[in-house]
């Protein structure tokens, strides 16, 4: 066992980097050393800096993280001095890597795909890299990436990826993954009961996506006026004809957009024909409890509505990928697209 702690820390870092076929982040290395009480954060940073200065490890820094991988010289150093690491420490490191390893890199966004492409170009070893397209079109610059596989939403958009230069053998038409709750068989009545909604009401769900959507205030004002008008006419019919038709209510999901939530609160107040909510992890239930959904044509939100098997209307499209999503669902007879609001 070596008596010099700093030398031991350096060998431990080399061992950890040698045991994996992909870079480890500063956060991952820090997690191991501090959780096992081997040393402090600052001592670890000193060891990493000295390893880099000696050319034994390579550092790749981005705006959000710093990653390290071992160099050929680092491997030679470890082969020569690695026997000085005690079996107990090796056992700790092997257990940590076993618990925290990953077998593939899945990327549902273009930015990380661009990052791994640059890492590959620099000769950094990586596990299989898989790009998951979340729009029903090949988004611009996807052709610049070099991933091992490209999961696309539908075979009907395969040609769009091919014409952009994505190799045919890398394209996998597997669809957009969503949480299993959207495919779970739950009746409308069961969903309404769980959410505390009325059984005999017509519910119109308006979803702005997880972050909210532009132009939605105008759309909701129109829907709110229409909803009030419908319910007013219904009251007249009930008085004159003793009919028992359903009332109409709006369920509005604002996502994480607090400004939108506060703006709509001022518009609808405490009107009981509107249910206003912010971010929710019960989106699948809200879809299954509603009669119709109005949503912006994001690839993921549209897929969730389709999997939940609810009629939906596309509105508030942002020109670009969202207009292509709208066209795809319309062409398949799965939605109605609204291009303008009056």
Tab-separated table of C-alpha atoms in Angstrom:
chain	number	residue	atom	x	y	z
A	1	UNK	CA	0.000	0.000	0.000
A	2	UNK	CA	1.400	3.406	-0.926
A	3	UNK	CA	1.900	5.820	1.935
A	4	UNK	CA	1.508	8.979	-0.195
A	5	UNK	CA	-2.228	9.842	-0.283
A	6	UNK	CA	-2.062	12.097	-3.366
A	7	UNK	CA	-0.379	9.358	-5.391
A	8	UNK	CA	-3.066	6.919	-4.293
A	9	UNK	CA	-5.853	9.320	-5.330
A	10	UNK	CA	-4.286	9.682	-8.758
A	11	UNK	CA	-4.066	5.920	-9.241
A	12	UNK	CA	-7.663	5.533	-8.106
A	13	UNK	CA	-8.802	8.060	-10.721
A	14	UNK	CA	-6.836	6.228	-13.406
A	15	UNK	CA	-8.409	2.932	-12.326
A	16	UNK	CA	-11.941	4.328	-12.464
A	17	UNK	CA	-11.380	5.817	-15.935
A	18	UNK	CA	-9.735	2.630	-17.234
A	19	UNK	CA	-12.616	0.392	-16.161
A	20	UNK	CA	-15.216	2.157	-18.335
A	21	UNK	CA	-15.401	2.719	-22.093
A	22	UNK	CA	-16.739	6.243	-21.794
A	23	UNK	CA	-15.689	9.485	-20.066
A	24	UNK	CA	-16.581	10.060	-16.423
A	25	UNK	CA	-17.725	13.493	-15.301
A	26	UNK	CA	-16.164	15.516	-12.541
A	27	UNK	CA	-19.424	15.088	-10.641
A	28	UNK	CA	-19.234	11.279	-10.892
A	29	UNK	CA	-15.640	11.148	-9.654
A	30	UNK	CA	-16.404	13.615	-6.872
A	31	UNK	CA	-19.404	11.539	-5.841
A	32	UNK	CA	-17.283	8.414	-5.394
A	33	UNK	CA	-14.435	10.029	-3.435
A	34	UNK	CA	-16.616	12.101	-1.114
A	35	UNK	CA	-19.344	9.508	-0.478
A	36	UNK	CA	-16.706	6.955	0.500
A	37	UNK	CA	-14.817	9.541	2.581
A	38	UNK	CA	-11.554	8.994	0.713
A	39	UNK	CA	-10.770	12.691	0.388
A	40	UNK	CA	-12.261	16.159	-0.010
A	41	UNK	CA	-13.502	17.835	-3.161
A	42	UNK	CA	-10.547	20.225	-3.286
A	43	UNK	CA	-7.914	17.507	-2.887
A	44	UNK	CA	-9.607	15.524	-5.658
A	45	UNK	CA	-9.526	18.542	-7.987
A	46	UNK	CA	-5.801	18.918	-7.300
A	47	UNK	CA	-5.219	15.256	-8.173
A	48	UNK	CA	-7.189	15.596	-11.423
A	49	UNK	CA	-5.332	18.769	-12.416
A	50	UNK	CA	-1.970	17.124	-11.818
A	51	UNK	CA	-3.007	14.045	-13.818
A	52	UNK	CA	-4.051	16.293	-16.708
A	53	UNK	CA	-0.817	18.303	-16.544
A	54	UNK	CA	1.145	15.045	-16.702
A	55	UNK	CA	-0.811	13.914	-19.787
A	56	UNK	CA	-2.254	10.885	-18.002
A	57	UNK	CA	-5.881	11.934	-18.473
A	58	UNK	CA	-7.723	14.059	-21.028
A	59	UNK	CA	-10.255	16.701	-19.988
A	60	UNK	CA	-13.237	17.804	-22.076
A	61	UNK	CA	-15.121	20.804	-20.695
A	62	UNK	CA	-18.517	22.160	-21.763
A	63	UNK	CA	-20.765	24.852	-20.336
A	64	UNK	CA	-22.510	22.329	-18.090
A	65	UNK	CA	-19.958	19.655	-17.153
A	66	UNK	CA	-16.341	18.464	-17.269
A	67	UNK	CA	-15.540	14.941	-18.452
A	68	UNK	CA	-12.341	12.907	-18.177
A	69	UNK	CA	-10.957	9.885	-19.987
A	70	UNK	CA	-7.652	8.076	-19.604
A	71	UNK	CA	-4.821	8.485	-22.125
A	72	UNK	CA	-2.458	5.790	-23.366
A	73	UNK	CA	0.219	7.135	-21.007
A	74	UNK	CA	-2.280	6.927	-18.169
A	75	UNK	CA	-3.002	3.283	-18.951
A	76	UNK	CA	0.735	2.484	-18.970
A	77	UNK	CA	1.159	4.222	-15.609
A	78	UNK	CA	-1.757	2.278	-14.125
A	79	UNK	CA	-0.377	-1.036	-15.448
A	80	UNK	CA	2.918	-0.342	-13.728
A	81	UNK	CA	1.710	1.071	-10.378
A	82	UNK	CA	-1.873	-0.244	-10.146
A	83	UNK	CA	-0.832	-3.133	-7.871
A	84	UNK	CA	-0.314	-0.565	-5.102
A	85	UNK	CA	-4.090	-0.029	-4.790
A	86	UNK	CA	-5.445	-2.240	-2.018
A	87	UNK	CA	-8.063	-4.939	-2.806
A	88	UNK	CA	-10.534	-3.201	-0.470
A	89	UNK	CA	-10.325	0.066	-2.415
A	90	UNK	CA	-10.606	-1.788	-5.735
A	91	UNK	CA	-13.725	-3.504	-4.399
A	92	UNK	CA	-15.243	-0.107	-3.501
A	93	UNK	CA	-14.503	1.267	-6.971
A	94	UNK	CA	-15.828	-1.800	-8.796
A	95	UNK	CA	-19.045	-1.689	-6.772
A	96	UNK	CA	-19.506	2.016	-7.508
A	97	UNK	CA	-19.011	1.504	-11.250
A	98	UNK	CA	-21.397	-1.443	-11.233
A	99	UNK	CA	-24.112	0.626	-9.557
A	100	UNK	CA	-23.576	3.734	-11.695
A	101	UNK	CA	-22.665	2.386	-15.111
A	102	UNK	CA	-24.689	2.988	-18.255
A	103	UNK	CA	-24.845	0.884	-21.380
A	104	UNK	CA	-26.073	3.442	-23.914
A	105	UNK	CA	-26.610	7.170	-24.357
A	106	UNK	CA	-30.156	8.145	-25.389
A	107	UNK	CA	-30.650	11.694	-26.649
A	108	UNK	CA	-34.150	13.137	-27.278
A	109	UNK	CA	-32.602	16.507	-28.168
A	110	UNK	CA	-30.226	17.702	-30.880
A	111	UNK	CA	-27.748	19.460	-28.571
A	112	UNK	CA	-26.392	16.329	-26.781
A	113	UNK	CA	-26.270	14.550	-30.151
A	114	UNK	CA	-23.984	17.338	-31.403
A	115	UNK	CA	-21.867	16.944	-28.241
A	116	UNK	CA	-21.325	13.202	-28.608
A	117	UNK	CA	-20.537	13.713	-32.294
A	118	UNK	CA	-17.689	16.043	-31.318
A	119	UNK	CA	-16.519	13.583	-28.654
A	120	UNK	CA	-16.417	10.774	-31.213
A	121	UNK	CA	-14.447	12.975	-33.622
A	122	UNK	CA	-11.825	13.444	-30.892
A	123	UNK	CA	-11.482	9.692	-30.451
A	124	UNK	CA	-13.285	9.470	-27.099
A	125	UNK	CA	-14.708	6.012	-26.468
A	126	UNK	CA	-18.459	6.003	-25.871
A	127	UNK	CA	-21.165	3.370	-25.394
A	128	UNK	CA	-23.787	3.109	-28.171
A	129	UNK	CA	-25.316	6.526	-28.912
A	130	UNK	CA	-29.014	6.694	-29.844
A	131	UNK	CA	-30.804	9.823	-31.049
A	132	UNK	CA	-34.571	9.798	-30.386
A	133	UNK	CA	-36.471	12.186	-32.670
A	134	UNK	CA	-39.421	13.818	-30.895
A	135	UNK	CA	-40.872	15.617	-33.919
A	136	UNK	CA	-42.533	14.101	-36.988
A	137	UNK	CA	-39.872	15.613	-39.234
A	138	UNK	CA	-36.090	15.505	-39.438
A	139	UNK	CA	-35.150	18.651	-37.530
A	140	UNK	CA	-32.475	20.900	-39.072
A	141	UNK	CA	-28.839	19.975	-38.308
A	142	UNK	CA	-29.670	16.367	-37.408
A	143	UNK	CA	-27.612	15.451	-40.473
A	144	UNK	CA	-24.537	16.946	-38.766
A	145	UNK	CA	-24.643	14.328	-36.019
A	146	UNK	CA	-22.975	10.935	-35.972
A	147	UNK	CA	-25.005	8.652	-33.717
A	148	UNK	CA	-25.107	4.867	-33.857
A	149	UNK	CA	-28.879	4.793	-34.304
A	150	UNK	CA	-31.756	7.183	-34.979
A	151	UNK	CA	-35.163	6.302	-33.534
A	152	UNK	CA	-37.858	8.049	-35.598
A	153	UNK	CA	-41.572	8.553	-34.789
A	154	UNK	CA	-43.041	6.767	-37.817
A	155	UNK	CA	-42.067	4.922	-40.968
A	156	UNK	CA	-43.992	7.608	-42.852
A	157	UNK	CA	-41.277	10.182	-42.064
A	158	UNK	CA	-38.402	7.843	-42.925
A	159	UNK	CA	-37.773	9.514	-46.278
A	160	UNK	CA	-37.331	12.897	-44.613
A	161	UNK	CA	-34.417	11.506	-42.585
A	162	UNK	CA	-32.953	9.725	-45.610
A	163	UNK	CA	-32.976	12.844	-47.776
A	164	UNK	CA	-31.186	14.708	-44.970
A	165	UNK	CA	-28.364	12.186	-45.197
A	166	UNK	CA	-29.069	9.878	-42.259
A	167	UNK	CA	-27.817	6.368	-43.245
A	168	UNK	CA	-30.693	3.978	-43.878
A	169	UNK	CA	-29.200	1.200	-41.742
A	170	UNK	CA	-29.175	3.518	-38.714
A	171	UNK	CA	-32.864	4.490	-38.913
A	172	UNK	CA	-35.247	2.644	-36.581
A	173	UNK	CA	-38.988	3.360	-36.926
A	174	UNK	CA	-39.947	2.701	-33.318
A	175	UNK	CA	-42.105	5.723	-32.441
A	176	UNK	CA	-41.829	8.365	-29.728
A	177	UNK	CA	-41.644	6.847	-26.227
A	178	UNK	CA	-44.182	8.057	-23.653
A	179	UNK	CA	-44.929	6.997	-20.090
A	180	UNK	CA	-46.936	3.777	-19.809
A	181	UNK	CA	-49.735	5.659	-18.000
A	182	UNK	CA	-50.879	7.100	-21.344
A	183	UNK	CA	-51.453	3.602	-22.757
A	184	UNK	CA	-53.039	2.214	-19.592
A	185	UNK	CA	-56.679	1.255	-19.994
A	186	UNK	CA	-58.633	3.644	-17.785
A	187	UNK	CA	-62.262	4.512	-18.511
A	188	UNK	CA	-63.405	8.125	-18.705
A	189	UNK	CA	-65.509	7.600	-15.605
A	190	UNK	CA	-62.617	6.122	-13.616
A	191	UNK	CA	-60.309	8.982	-14.611
A	192	UNK	CA	-62.915	11.588	-13.640
A	193	UNK	CA	-63.516	9.936	-10.295
A	194	UNK	CA	-59.794	9.907	-9.502
A	195	UNK	CA	-59.462	13.596	-10.436
A	196	UNK	CA	-62.639	14.617	-8.624
A	197	UNK	CA	-64.426	15.715	-11.813
A	198	UNK	CA	-68.154	15.577	-12.533
A	199	UNK	CA	-69.444	12.555	-14.385
A	200	UNK	CA	-72.069	14.276	-16.583
A	201	UNK	CA	-70.052	17.307	-17.812
A	202	UNK	CA	-68.448	17.909	-21.215
A	203	UNK	CA	-64.773	18.648	-20.497
A	204	UNK	CA	-62.572	20.469	-23.004
A	205	UNK	CA	-58.899	20.099	-22.099
A	206	UNK	CA	-56.495	22.875	-23.188
A	207	UNK	CA	-52.844	21.915	-22.898
A	208	UNK	CA	-50.021	24.366	-23.498
A	209	UNK	CA	-47.261	21.792	-23.070
A	210	UNK	CA	-44.933	21.485	-20.060
A	211	UNK	CA	-43.515	24.996	-20.503
A	212	UNK	CA	-46.641	26.790	-21.743
A	213	UNK	CA	-47.301	28.044	-25.270
A	214	UNK	CA	-47.334	31.343	-27.085
A	215	UNK	CA	-50.694	32.784	-28.257
A	216	UNK	CA	-52.614	30.657	-25.808
A	217	UNK	CA	-54.203	33.594	-23.922
A	218	UNK	CA	-56.098	34.689	-27.045
A	219	UNK	CA	-57.201	31.111	-27.708
A	220	UNK	CA	-58.410	30.598	-24.142
A	221	UNK	CA	-60.331	33.891	-24.141
A	222	UNK	CA	-62.218	32.679	-27.224
A	223	UNK	CA	-62.887	29.271	-25.679
A	224	UNK	CA	-63.944	30.839	-22.384
A	225	UNK	CA	-66.508	33.085	-24.122
A	226	UNK	CA	-67.767	30.109	-26.137
A	227	UNK	CA	-68.049	27.998	-23.004
A	228	UNK	CA	-70.044	30.693	-21.166
A	229	UNK	CA	-72.320	31.082	-24.182
A	230	UNK	CA	-72.929	27.333	-24.435
A	231	UNK	CA	-73.819	27.052	-20.758
A	232	UNK	CA	-76.097	30.082	-20.937
A	233	UNK	CA	-78.001	28.588	-23.871
A	234	UNK	CA	-78.204	25.310	-21.991
A	235	UNK	CA	-79.808	27.028	-19.007
A	236	UNK	CA	-82.477	28.536	-21.269
A	237	UNK	CA	-83.233	25.152	-22.840
A	238	UNK	CA	-83.536	23.542	-19.433
A	239	UNK	CA	-86.064	26.141	-18.318
A	240	UNK	CA	-88.094	26.079	-21.526
A	241	UNK	CA	-87.867	22.433	-22.525
A	242	UNK	CA	-86.880	20.689	-19.308
A	243	UNK	CA	-83.863	19.163	-21.087
A	244	UNK	CA	-80.967	17.615	-19.216
A	245	UNK	CA	-78.017	18.323	-21.522
A	246	UNK	CA	-74.437	18.401	-20.331
A	247	UNK	CA	-72.689	21.516	-19.099
A	248	UNK	CA	-69.340	22.482	-20.671
A	249	UNK	CA	-66.196	23.133	-18.644
A	250	UNK	CA	-62.611	24.022	-19.547
A	251	UNK	CA	-59.601	22.277	-18.022
A	252	UNK	CA	-56.544	24.435	-18.656
A	253	UNK	CA	-53.033	23.035	-18.058
A	254	UNK	CA	-50.485	25.873	-17.842
A	255	UNK	CA	-47.397	23.717	-17.303
A	256	UNK	CA	-44.489	25.531	-15.642
A	257	UNK	CA	-45.591	28.890	-17.036
A	258	UNK	CA	-46.423	30.833	-13.865
A	259	UNK	CA	-47.004	34.074	-15.790
A	260	UNK	CA	-49.627	32.328	-17.933
A	261	UNK	CA	-51.298	30.888	-14.833
A	262	UNK	CA	-51.506	34.287	-13.149
A	263	UNK	CA	-52.750	35.961	-16.341
A	264	UNK	CA	-55.538	33.414	-16.765
A	265	UNK	CA	-56.470	33.661	-13.100
A	266	UNK	CA	-57.237	37.346	-13.648
A	267	UNK	CA	-59.377	36.491	-16.695
A	268	UNK	CA	-61.456	33.604	-15.323
A	269	UNK	CA	-61.392	34.445	-11.622
A	270	UNK	CA	-63.267	31.852	-9.579
A	271	UNK	CA	-65.647	30.882	-12.385
A	272	UNK	CA	-66.576	27.244	-11.788
A	273	UNK	CA	-66.713	26.485	-15.513
A	274	UNK	CA	-62.880	26.656	-15.618
A	275	UNK	CA	-60.420	24.329	-13.882
A	276	UNK	CA	-57.019	26.011	-13.954
A	277	UNK	CA	-53.871	24.108	-13.031
A	278	UNK	CA	-50.114	24.523	-13.417
A	279	UNK	CA	-47.643	21.688	-13.848
A	280	UNK	CA	-49.142	18.259	-13.264
A	281	UNK	CA	-47.865	14.685	-13.294
A	282	UNK	CA	-51.425	13.471	-13.938
A	283	UNK	CA	-51.572	14.481	-17.592
A	284	UNK	CA	-52.523	10.969	-18.670
A	285	UNK	CA	-55.558	11.033	-16.359
A	286	UNK	CA	-56.619	14.503	-17.545
A	287	UNK	CA	-56.500	13.296	-21.156
A	288	UNK	CA	-58.546	10.192	-20.406
A	289	UNK	CA	-61.069	12.196	-18.381
A	290	UNK	CA	-61.673	14.780	-21.131
A	291	UNK	CA	-63.923	14.670	-24.191
A	292	UNK	CA	-61.662	16.706	-26.484
A	293	UNK	CA	-58.125	18.059	-26.143
A	294	UNK	CA	-56.796	21.266	-27.713
A	295	UNK	CA	-53.003	21.283	-27.741
A	296	UNK	CA	-50.087	22.897	-29.480
A	297	UNK	CA	-48.617	20.471	-32.040
A	298	UNK	CA	-45.519	19.460	-30.147
A	299	UNK	CA	-44.320	15.997	-31.108
A	300	UNK	CA	-44.394	14.581	-27.595
A	301	UNK	CA	-47.676	16.134	-26.410
A	302	UNK	CA	-49.397	15.065	-29.641
A	303	UNK	CA	-48.103	11.516	-29.236
A	304	UNK	CA	-49.359	11.414	-25.647
A	305	UNK	CA	-52.844	12.465	-26.786
A	306	UNK	CA	-52.804	9.876	-29.582
A	307	UNK	CA	-51.707	7.081	-27.228
A	308	UNK	CA	-54.387	8.143	-24.721
A	309	UNK	CA	-56.899	7.714	-27.580
A	310	UNK	CA	-58.644	11.071	-27.183
A	311	UNK	CA	-59.892	13.317	-30.045
A	312	UNK	CA	-57.636	16.337	-30.297
A	313	UNK	CA	-57.369	19.652	-32.089
A	314	UNK	CA	-54.046	21.259	-32.958
A	315	UNK	CA	-53.712	25.011	-32.466
A	316	UNK	CA	-51.090	27.647	-31.572
A	317	UNK	CA	-48.473	26.087	-33.861
A	318	UNK	CA	-45.005	27.615	-33.954
A	319	UNK	CA	-43.796	27.706	-37.600
A	320	UNK	CA	-41.268	24.971	-38.296
A	321	UNK	CA	-41.332	21.560	-36.651
A	322	UNK	CA	-44.742	22.124	-35.066
A	323	UNK	CA	-46.400	22.911	-38.397
A	324	UNK	CA	-44.910	19.684	-39.781
A	325	UNK	CA	-46.245	17.775	-36.760
A	326	UNK	CA	-49.673	19.269	-37.407
A	327	UNK	CA	-49.531	18.245	-41.080
A	328	UNK	CA	-48.516	14.693	-40.133
A	329	UNK	CA	-51.396	14.105	-37.725
A	330	UNK	CA	-53.892	15.750	-40.065
A	331	UNK	CA	-52.750	13.611	-43.006
A	332	UNK	CA	-53.236	10.490	-40.872
A	333	UNK	CA	-56.749	11.600	-39.891
A	334	UNK	CA	-55.737	11.765	-36.229
A	335	UNK	CA	-56.359	15.460	-35.498
A	336	UNK	CA	-57.977	18.635	-36.759
A	337	UNK	CA	-55.594	21.527	-37.343
A	338	UNK	CA	-56.575	25.120	-36.616
A	339	UNK	CA	-54.422	27.567	-38.560
A	340	UNK	CA	-56.037	30.803	-37.337
A	341	UNK	CA	-58.117	32.038	-34.417
A	342	UNK	CA	-60.702	34.785	-34.931
